[in-house]
Amino acid sequence: MAGVPSEARRRTLADVARAVGLSVNTVSRALNGLSGVSEPTRARIRAEADRIGYLPNVHARSLVLGSRRTIGLVITNVSNPFYAELISEIEAHTSDAGYTLMLLLSDESESRELEAAETAVKSGVDGVIVVPVQGRHNPWASLAKAGIPVVVVNRELPDLKSDFVSTDNEAGAYAATCHVIDRGATSVVLIEEDLPISTIDNRVAGFRRALADHGMTIDDRSVVAVPTRRSARAALPWQADDSYRVAVDLLERGHRPDAFFVGNDYFALGLYRALAEHGLTVPDDVMVVGFGDYPFSAFLTPSLSTVRLPARQVASLAIRRLLARLDGDPPPEEPLSSYVPPELVARGSTRR
């Protein structure tokens, strides 16, 4: 249809008006539920607004200038050390580019994620970087359809045509598992959170691939799930006592592998205690390798071998990708996907 805007910019009232052949004033009244517009006309305007991806912006300045120089950042948990680094790096790049950063939290809640998406739209953001909840609904598709650039970080949204930047979780898990096998482990157990997200699925895949490549048995006891206790505004993304209880149960049932790989370094805290209470020393009796390399990991006794995550590299790539879109770089036919490799850090917990 003539007058329908291109995919590269945000839709406005003027775009809807051109699409239906009416004045901006009529379209505005219809979409805001005001009088003076017949119901058939109102329905036609709403249908056309939905079709071209128009989303309302409550800030008149945004409608006039087309930009508020604001970038939205939506993450799942601000206490996660990875995301703390992510926020810091993105804020620095955002400020250097003359934008203001708006931080929104979803707390692993689909309803809060939807609220965050709505807040971003109503606040007139120019673009969004999001770590999605990966729930049943994807509120970010409507922003992309409306011409608001979206860059997804860490968790995959296959049905969303947008740029994606992530740590290579599968490669990190593969390296961690191969590390303890190369140090002599003939049996390895992965302790991992049971949250249904792609980052965890990728770590499990890397772990399983490492075992298979070394001809080791993979059975129901190879992966132990820690029940998710994340709740709205949780103080920490993970709890060490959760991994402690899981490890105690495993050891008391007589299952003692040569090595444990834990999906995050917080779980290593609980695992260390469980092993000590059962008379097992790290690394002489059992090796332990973590994932995250959080500030405390080097100060454990013994210091924890772990996978260092490239948070700042992921953040830098994501914000530069978004800024390029905002500067007019057109989206490619296929969105760009980048996986940044992590780094294995060998310390005392695997040193035999």
PDB file of N, CA and C in Angstrom, residues 65-149:
ATOM      1  N   LEU A  65      10.467  15.038  17.361  1.00  0.00           N
ATOM      2  CA  LEU A  65      11.877  14.911  17.016  1.00  0.00           C
ATOM      3  C   LEU A  65      12.238  13.526  16.490  1.00  0.00           C
ATOM      4  N   GLY A  66      11.396  12.534  16.774  1.00  0.00           N
ATOM      5  CA  GLY A  66      11.679  11.180  16.315  1.00  0.00           C
ATOM      6  C   GLY A  66      12.649  10.427  17.206  1.00  0.00           C
ATOM      7  N   SER A  67      13.201  11.066  18.240  1.00  0.00           N
ATOM      8  CA  SER A  67      14.165  10.393  19.101  1.00  0.00           C
ATOM      9  C   SER A  67      14.257  11.097  20.437  1.00  0.00           C
ATOM     10  N   ARG A  68      14.363  10.307  21.529  1.00  0.00           N
ATOM     11  CA  ARG A  68      14.606  10.870  22.858  1.00  0.00           C
ATOM     12  C   ARG A  68      16.023  10.556  23.306  1.00  0.00           C
ATOM     13  N   ARG A  69      16.821   9.956  22.412  1.00  0.00           N
ATOM     14  CA  ARG A  69      18.200   9.593  22.744  1.00  0.00           C
ATOM     15  C   ARG A  69      18.231   8.712  23.995  1.00  0.00           C
ATOM     16  N   THR A  70      17.356   7.711  24.019  1.00  0.00           N
ATOM     17  CA  THR A  70      17.273   6.792  25.155  1.00  0.00           C
ATOM     18  C   THR A  70      17.326   5.357  24.667  1.00  0.00           C
ATOM     19  N   ILE A  71      18.129   4.551  25.351  1.00  0.00           N
ATOM     20  CA  ILE A  71      18.238   3.130  25.042  1.00  0.00           C
ATOM     21  C   ILE A  71      17.758   2.331  26.248  1.00  0.00           C
ATOM     22  N   GLY A  72      16.902   1.361  26.015  1.00  0.00           N
ATOM     23  CA  GLY A  72      16.400   0.499  27.078  1.00  0.00           C
ATOM     24  C   GLY A  72      17.273  -0.738  27.229  1.00  0.00           C
ATOM     25  N   LEU A  73      17.528  -1.133  28.473  1.00  0.00           N
ATOM     26  CA  LEU A  73      18.256  -2.370  28.773  1.00  0.00           C
ATOM     27  C   LEU A  73      17.401  -3.178  29.734  1.00  0.00           C
ATOM     28  N   VAL A  74      16.985  -4.351  29.308  1.00  0.00           N
ATOM     29  CA  VAL A  74      16.097  -5.203  30.111  1.00  0.00           C
ATOM     30  C   VAL A  74      16.847  -6.471  30.468  1.00  0.00           C
ATOM     31  N   ILE A  75      17.039  -6.713  31.764  1.00  0.00           N
ATOM     32  CA  ILE A  75      17.738  -7.909  32.219  1.00  0.00           C
ATOM     33  C   ILE A  75      16.877  -8.648  33.237  1.00  0.00           C
ATOM     34  N   THR A  76      17.301  -9.877  33.549  1.00  0.00           N
ATOM     35  CA  THR A  76      16.488 -10.731  34.408  1.00  0.00           C
ATOM     36  C   THR A  76      16.795 -10.572  35.890  1.00  0.00           C
ATOM     37  N   ASN A  77      18.045 -10.244  36.224  1.00  0.00           N
ATOM     38  CA  ASN A  77      18.390 -10.138  37.643  1.00  0.00           C
ATOM     39  C   ASN A  77      19.641  -9.285  37.802  1.00  0.00           C
ATOM     40  N   VAL A  78      19.494  -8.161  38.468  1.00  0.00           N
ATOM     41  CA  VAL A  78      20.603  -7.214  38.577  1.00  0.00           C
ATOM     42  C   VAL A  78      21.716  -7.724  39.482  1.00  0.00           C
ATOM     43  N   SER A  79      21.462  -8.718  40.337  1.00  0.00           N
ATOM     44  CA  SER A  79      22.493  -9.217  41.242  1.00  0.00           C
ATOM     45  C   SER A  79      23.388 -10.269  40.603  1.00  0.00           C
ATOM     46  N   ASN A  80      23.050 -10.729  39.412  1.00  0.00           N
ATOM     47  CA  ASN A  80      23.906 -11.663  38.692  1.00  0.00           C
ATOM     48  C   ASN A  80      25.193 -10.937  38.293  1.00  0.00           C
ATOM     49  N   PRO A  81      26.365 -11.403  38.724  1.00  0.00           N
ATOM     50  CA  PRO A  81      27.606 -10.688  38.422  1.00  0.00           C
ATOM     51  C   PRO A  81      27.841 -10.471  36.935  1.00  0.00           C
ATOM     52  N   PHE A  82      27.412 -11.402  36.117  1.00  0.00           N
ATOM     53  CA  PHE A  82      27.569 -11.240  34.666  1.00  0.00           C
ATOM     54  C   PHE A  82      26.802 -10.009  34.195  1.00  0.00           C
ATOM     55  N   TYR A  83      25.559  -9.868  34.672  1.00  0.00           N
ATOM     56  CA  TYR A  83      24.741  -8.748  34.220  1.00  0.00           C
ATOM     57  C   TYR A  83      25.183  -7.433  34.851  1.00  0.00           C
ATOM     58  N   ALA A  84      25.796  -7.495  36.024  1.00  0.00           N
ATOM     59  CA  ALA A  84      26.348  -6.278  36.617  1.00  0.00           C
ATOM     60  C   ALA A  84      27.443  -5.705  35.711  1.00  0.00           C
ATOM     61  N   GLU A  85      28.314  -6.576  35.195  1.00  0.00           N
ATOM     62  CA  GLU A  85      29.339  -6.129  34.256  1.00  0.00           C
ATOM     63  C   GLU A  85      28.715  -5.655  32.952  1.00  0.00           C
ATOM     64  N   LEU A  86      27.698  -6.366  32.509  1.00  0.00           N
ATOM     65  CA  LEU A  86      27.004  -6.010  31.272  1.00  0.00           C
ATOM     66  C   LEU A  86      26.440  -4.590  31.358  1.00  0.00           C
ATOM     67  N   ILE A  87      25.775  -4.289  32.467  1.00  0.00           N
ATOM     68  CA  ILE A  87      25.175  -2.964  32.662  1.00  0.00           C
ATOM     69  C   ILE A  87      26.248  -1.885  32.617  1.00  0.00           C
ATOM     70  N   SER A  88      27.347  -2.115  33.327  1.00  0.00           N
ATOM     71  CA  SER A  88      28.413  -1.125  33.403  1.00  0.00           C
ATOM     72  C   SER A  88      28.982  -0.807  32.024  1.00  0.00           C
ATOM     73  N   GLU A  89      29.251  -1.840  31.251  1.00  0.00           N
ATOM     74  CA  GLU A  89      29.852  -1.642  29.932  1.00  0.00           C
ATOM     75  C   GLU A  89      28.870  -0.965  28.971  1.00  0.00           C
ATOM     76  N   ILE A  90      27.627  -1.398  28.985  1.00  0.00           N
ATOM     77  CA  ILE A  90      26.635  -0.801  28.082  1.00  0.00           C
ATOM     78  C   ILE A  90      26.393   0.656  28.437  1.00  0.00           C
ATOM     79  N   GLU A  91      26.357   0.963  29.745  1.00  0.00           N
ATOM     80  CA  GLU A  91      26.137   2.354  30.151  1.00  0.00           C
ATOM     81  C   GLU A  91      27.266   3.250  29.662  1.00  0.00           C
ATOM     82  N   ALA A  92      28.505   2.744  29.726  1.00  0.00           N
ATOM     83  CA  ALA A  92      29.638   3.546  29.280  1.00  0.00           C
ATOM     84  C   ALA A  92      29.548   3.851  27.788  1.00  0.00           C
ATOM     85  N   HIS A  93      29.227   2.842  26.983  1.00  0.00           N
ATOM     86  CA  HIS A  93      29.090   3.050  25.542  1.00  0.00           C
ATOM     87  C   HIS A  93      27.901   3.955  25.226  1.00  0.00           C
ATOM     88  N   THR A  94      26.805   3.763  25.962  1.00  0.00           N
ATOM     89  CA  THR A  94      25.607   4.568  25.737  1.00  0.00           C
ATOM     90  C   THR A  94      25.889   6.040  26.002  1.00  0.00           C
ATOM     91  N   SER A  95      26.563   6.313  27.117  1.00  0.00           N
ATOM     92  CA  SER A  95      26.888   7.686  27.474  1.00  0.00           C
ATOM     93  C   SER A  95      27.816   8.325  26.448  1.00  0.00           C
ATOM     94  N   ASP A  96      28.820   7.576  26.005  1.00  0.00           N
ATOM     95  CA  ASP A  96      29.758   8.102  25.018  1.00  0.00           C
ATOM     96  C   ASP A  96      29.063   8.470  23.713  1.00  0.00           C
ATOM     97  N   ALA A  97      27.991   7.748  23.398  1.00  0.00           N
ATOM     98  CA  ALA A  97      27.256   7.997  22.153  1.00  0.00           C
ATOM     99  C   ALA A  97      26.182   9.068  22.311  1.00  0.00           C
ATOM    100  N   GLY A  98      26.063   9.634  23.517  1.00  0.00           N
ATOM    101  CA  GLY A  98      25.089  10.695  23.735  1.00  0.00           C
ATOM    102  C   GLY A  98      23.689  10.219  24.031  1.00  0.00           C
ATOM    103  N   TYR A  99      23.565   8.970  24.487  1.00  0.00           N
ATOM    104  CA  TYR A  99      22.255   8.419  24.840  1.00  0.00           C
ATOM    105  C   TYR A  99      22.149   8.254  26.359  1.00  0.00           C
ATOM    106  N   THR A 100      20.918   8.182  26.827  1.00  0.00           N
ATOM    107  CA  THR A 100      20.629   7.866  28.230  1.00  0.00           C
ATOM    108  C   THR A 100      20.191   6.412  28.311  1.00  0.00           C
ATOM    109  N   LEU A 101      20.638   5.717  29.352  1.00  0.00           N
ATOM    110  CA  LEU A 101      20.275   4.307  29.522  1.00  0.00           C
ATOM    111  C   LEU A 101      19.110   4.175  30.487  1.00  0.00           C
ATOM    112  N   MET A 102      18.070   3.425  30.072  1.00  0.00           N
ATOM    113  CA  MET A 102      16.943   3.108  30.939  1.00  0.00           C
ATOM    114  C   MET A 102      17.026   1.622  31.308  1.00  0.00           C
ATOM    115  N   LEU A 103      17.239   1.317  32.592  1.00  0.00           N
ATOM    116  CA  LEU A 103      17.375  -0.059  33.052  1.00  0.00           C
ATOM    117  C   LEU A 103      16.032  -0.571  33.554  1.00  0.00           C
ATOM    118  N   LEU A 104      15.616  -1.733  33.051  1.00  0.00           N
ATOM    119  CA  LEU A 104      14.361  -2.366  33.453  1.00  0.00           C
ATOM    120  C   LEU A 104      14.645  -3.817  33.822  1.00  0.00           C
ATOM    121  N   LEU A 105      13.966  -4.322  34.855  1.00  0.00           N
ATOM    122  CA  LEU A 105      14.185  -5.681  35.354  1.00  0.00           C
ATOM    123  C   LEU A 105      12.944  -6.532  35.146  1.00  0.00           C
ATOM    124  N   SER A 106      13.167  -7.775  34.736  1.00  0.00           N
ATOM    125  CA  SER A 106      12.042  -8.705  34.569  1.00  0.00           C
ATOM    126  C   SER A 106      11.947  -9.718  35.699  1.00  0.00           C
ATOM    127  N   ASP A 107      13.057  -9.952  36.424  1.00  0.00           N
ATOM    128  CA  ASP A 107      13.065 -10.919  37.533  1.00  0.00           C
ATOM    129  C   ASP A 107      12.514 -12.287  37.138  1.00  0.00           C
ATOM    130  N   GLU A 108      12.842 -12.718  35.911  1.00  0.00           N
ATOM    131  CA  GLU A 108      12.416 -14.031  35.403  1.00  0.00           C
ATOM    132  C   GLU A 108      10.895 -14.170  35.371  1.00  0.00           C
ATOM    133  N   SER A 109      10.170 -13.080  35.332  1.00  0.00           N
ATOM    134  CA  SER A 109       8.711 -13.102  35.346  1.00  0.00           C
ATOM    135  C   SER A 109       8.187 -12.655  33.990  1.00  0.00           C
ATOM    136  N   GLU A 110       7.304 -13.453  33.391  1.00  0.00           N
ATOM    137  CA  GLU A 110       6.718 -13.090  32.104  1.00  0.00           C
ATOM    138  C   GLU A 110       5.893 -11.812  32.211  1.00  0.00           C
ATOM    139  N   SER A 111       5.152 -11.667  33.297  1.00  0.00           N
ATOM    140  CA  SER A 111       4.314 -10.480  33.448  1.00  0.00           C
ATOM    141  C   SER A 111       5.175  -9.229  33.613  1.00  0.00           C
ATOM    142  N   ARG A 112       6.268  -9.343  34.364  1.00  0.00           N
ATOM    143  CA  ARG A 112       7.152  -8.194  34.536  1.00  0.00           C
ATOM    144  C   ARG A 112       7.898  -7.881  33.245  1.00  0.00           C
ATOM    145  N   GLU A 113       8.192  -8.898  32.455  1.00  0.00           N
ATOM    146  CA  GLU A 113       8.824  -8.661  31.165  1.00  0.00           C
ATOM    147  C   GLU A 113       7.878  -7.896  30.247  1.00  0.00           C
ATOM    148  N   LEU A 114       6.603  -8.273  30.251  1.00  0.00           N
ATOM    149  CA  LEU A 114       5.614  -7.553  29.443  1.00  0.00           C
ATOM    150  C   LEU A 114       5.507  -6.104  29.900  1.00  0.00           C
ATOM    151  N   GLU A 115       5.508  -5.883  31.215  1.00  0.00           N
ATOM    152  CA  GLU A 115       5.476  -4.516  31.737  1.00  0.00           C
ATOM    153  C   GLU A 115       6.704  -3.730  31.294  1.00  0.00           C
ATOM    154  N   ALA A 116       7.861  -4.400  31.285  1.00  0.00           N
ATOM    155  CA  ALA A 116       9.095  -3.738  30.864  1.00  0.00           C
ATOM    156  C   ALA A 116       9.015  -3.322  29.406  1.00  0.00           C
ATOM    157  N   ALA A 117       8.473  -4.204  28.562  1.00  0.00           N
ATOM    158  CA  ALA A 117       8.330  -3.882  27.140  1.00  0.00           C
ATOM    159  C   ALA A 117       7.387  -2.698  26.947  1.00  0.00           C
ATOM    160  N   GLU A 118       6.289  -2.695  27.691  1.00  0.00           N
ATOM    161  CA  GLU A 118       5.330  -1.599  27.583  1.00  0.00           C
ATOM    162  C   GLU A 118       5.936  -0.292  28.079  1.00  0.00           C
ATOM    163  N   THR A 119       6.693  -0.362  29.160  1.00  0.00           N
ATOM    164  CA  THR A 119       7.346   0.835  29.693  1.00  0.00           C
ATOM    165  C   THR A 119       8.345   1.392  28.696  1.00  0.00           C
ATOM    166  N   ALA A 120       9.089   0.506  28.053  1.00  0.00           N
ATOM    167  CA  ALA A 120      10.073   0.946  27.062  1.00  0.00           C
ATOM    168  C   ALA A 120       9.394   1.695  25.921  1.00  0.00           C
ATOM    169  N   VAL A 121       8.271   1.168  25.463  1.00  0.00           N
ATOM    170  CA  VAL A 121       7.542   1.812  24.366  1.00  0.00           C
ATOM    171  C   VAL A 121       6.984   3.157  24.803  1.00  0.00           C
ATOM    172  N   LYS A 122       6.332   3.179  25.956  1.00  0.00           N
ATOM    173  CA  LYS A 122       5.707   4.417  26.431  1.00  0.00           C
ATOM    174  C   LYS A 122       6.748   5.487  26.747  1.00  0.00           C
ATOM    175  N   SER A 123       7.957   5.060  27.071  1.00  0.00           N
ATOM    176  CA  SER A 123       9.009   6.020  27.389  1.00  0.00           C
ATOM    177  C   SER A 123       9.710   6.539  26.140  1.00  0.00           C
ATOM    178  N   GLY A 124       9.353   5.999  25.007  1.00  0.00           N
ATOM    179  CA  GLY A 124       9.919   6.487  23.757  1.00  0.00           C
ATOM    180  C   GLY A 124      11.358   6.105  23.519  1.00  0.00           C
ATOM    181  N   VAL A 125      11.762   4.889  23.919  1.00  0.00           N
ATOM    182  CA  VAL A 125      13.143   4.487  23.704  1.00  0.00           C
ATOM    183  C   VAL A 125      13.433   4.372  22.214  1.00  0.00           C
ATOM    184  N   ASP A 126      14.670   4.625  21.843  1.00  0.00           N
ATOM    185  CA  ASP A 126      15.085   4.514  20.449  1.00  0.00           C
ATOM    186  C   ASP A 126      15.441   3.082  20.071  1.00  0.00           C
ATOM    187  N   GLY A 127      15.886   2.301  21.044  1.00  0.00           N
ATOM    188  CA  GLY A 127      16.243   0.915  20.812  1.00  0.00           C
ATOM    189  C   GLY A 127      16.338   0.175  22.129  1.00  0.00           C
ATOM    190  N   VAL A 128      16.386  -1.146  22.065  1.00  0.00           N
ATOM    191  CA  VAL A 128      16.365  -1.969  23.281  1.00  0.00           C
ATOM    192  C   VAL A 128      17.383  -3.098  23.161  1.00  0.00           C
ATOM    193  N   ILE A 129      18.110  -3.331  24.263  1.00  0.00           N
ATOM    194  CA  ILE A 129      18.917  -4.534  24.445  1.00  0.00           C
ATOM    195  C   ILE A 129      18.218  -5.355  25.518  1.00  0.00           C
ATOM    196  N   VAL A 130      17.951  -6.628  25.245  1.00  0.00           N
ATOM    197  CA  VAL A 130      17.144  -7.415  26.177  1.00  0.00           C
ATOM    198  C   VAL A 130      17.737  -8.796  26.410  1.00  0.00           C
ATOM    199  N   VAL A 131      17.755  -9.198  27.683  1.00  0.00           N
ATOM    200  CA  VAL A 131      17.969 -10.591  28.060  1.00  0.00           C
ATOM    201  C   VAL A 131      16.569 -11.155  28.329  1.00  0.00           C
ATOM    202  N   PRO A 132      16.011 -11.935  27.425  1.00  0.00           N
ATOM    203  CA  PRO A 132      14.602 -12.326  27.537  1.00  0.00           C
ATOM    204  C   PRO A 132      14.355 -13.410  28.581  1.00  0.00           C
ATOM    205  N   VAL A 133      13.124 -13.445  29.060  1.00  0.00           N
ATOM    206  CA  VAL A 133      12.704 -14.478  30.008  1.00  0.00           C
ATOM    207  C   VAL A 133      12.569 -15.823  29.313  1.00  0.00           C
ATOM    208  N   GLN A 134      12.261 -15.809  28.013  1.00  0.00           N
ATOM    209  CA  GLN A 134      12.000 -17.012  27.228  1.00  0.00           C
ATOM    210  C   GLN A 134      10.763 -17.748  27.738  1.00  0.00           C
ATOM    211  N   GLY A 135       9.714 -16.999  27.975  1.00  0.00           N
ATOM    212  CA  GLY A 135       8.458 -17.607  28.405  1.00  0.00           C
ATOM    213  C   GLY A 135       7.581 -17.959  27.220  1.00  0.00           C
ATOM    214  N   ARG A 136       6.311 -18.105  27.486  1.00  0.00           N
ATOM    215  CA  ARG A 136       5.369 -18.499  26.428  1.00  0.00           C
ATOM    216  C   ARG A 136       5.108 -17.367  25.457  1.00  0.00           C
ATOM    217  N   HIS A 137       5.277 -16.137  25.903  1.00  0.00           N
ATOM    218  CA  HIS A 137       4.983 -14.990  25.058  1.00  0.00           C
ATOM    219  C   HIS A 137       6.250 -14.184  24.807  1.00  0.00           C
ATOM    220  N   ASN A 138       6.306 -13.568  23.637  1.00  0.00           N
ATOM    221  CA  ASN A 138       7.462 -12.760  23.259  1.00  0.00           C
ATOM    222  C   ASN A 138       7.008 -11.323  23.019  1.00  0.00           C
ATOM    223  N   PRO A 139       7.129 -10.458  24.029  1.00  0.00           N
ATOM    224  CA  PRO A 139       6.663  -9.075  23.869  1.00  0.00           C
ATOM    225  C   PRO A 139       7.564  -8.220  23.002  1.00  0.00           C
ATOM    226  N   TRP A 140       8.733  -8.752  22.612  1.00  0.00           N
ATOM    227  CA  TRP A 140       9.700  -7.938  21.873  1.00  0.00           C
ATOM    228  C   TRP A 140       9.430  -7.928  20.382  1.00  0.00           C
ATOM    229  N   ALA A 141       8.615  -8.862  19.913  1.00  0.00           N
ATOM    230  CA  ALA A 141       8.288  -8.891  18.492  1.00  0.00           C
ATOM    231  C   ALA A 141       7.533  -7.634  18.072  1.00  0.00           C
ATOM    232  N   SER A 142       6.667  -7.123  18.970  1.00  0.00           N
ATOM    233  CA  SER A 142       5.885  -5.935  18.626  1.00  0.00           C
ATOM    234  C   SER A 142       6.780  -4.708  18.494  1.00  0.00           C
ATOM    235  N   LEU A 143       7.857  -4.634  19.283  1.00  0.00           N
ATOM    236  CA  LEU A 143       8.780  -3.511  19.163  1.00  0.00           C
ATOM    237  C   LEU A 143       9.539  -3.577  17.844  1.00  0.00           C
ATOM    238  N   ALA A 144      10.015  -4.777  17.512  1.00  0.00           N
ATOM    239  CA  ALA A 144      10.748  -4.927  16.253  1.00  0.00           C
ATOM    240  C   ALA A 144       9.852  -4.602  15.064  1.00  0.00           C
ATOM    241  N   LYS A 145       8.598  -5.037  15.136  1.00  0.00           N
ATOM    242  CA  LYS A 145       7.648  -4.767  14.058  1.00  0.00           C
ATOM    243  C   LYS A 145       7.391  -3.278  13.928  1.00  0.00           C
ATOM    244  N   ALA A 146       7.441  -2.567  15.051  1.00  0.00           N
ATOM    245  CA  ALA A 146       7.180  -1.129  15.046  1.00  0.00           C
ATOM    246  C   ALA A 146       8.396  -0.313  14.616  1.00  0.00           C
ATOM    247  N   GLY A 147       9.491  -0.982  14.253  1.00  0.00           N
ATOM    248  CA  GLY A 147      10.668  -0.263  13.789  1.00  0.00           C
ATOM    249  C   GLY A 147      11.633   0.130  14.883  1.00  0.00           C
ATOM    250  N   ILE A 148      11.435  -0.387  16.108  1.00  0.00           N
ATOM    251  CA  ILE A 148      12.354  -0.117  17.214  1.00  0.00           C
ATOM    252  C   ILE A 148      13.414  -1.223  17.209  1.00  0.00           C
ATOM    253  N   PRO A 149      14.683  -0.898  16.965  1.00  0.00           N
ATOM    254  CA  PRO A 149      15.715  -1.941  16.920  1.00  0.00           C
ATOM    255  C   PRO A 149      15.836  -2.679  18.249  1.00  0.00           C
TER     256      PRO A 149
END
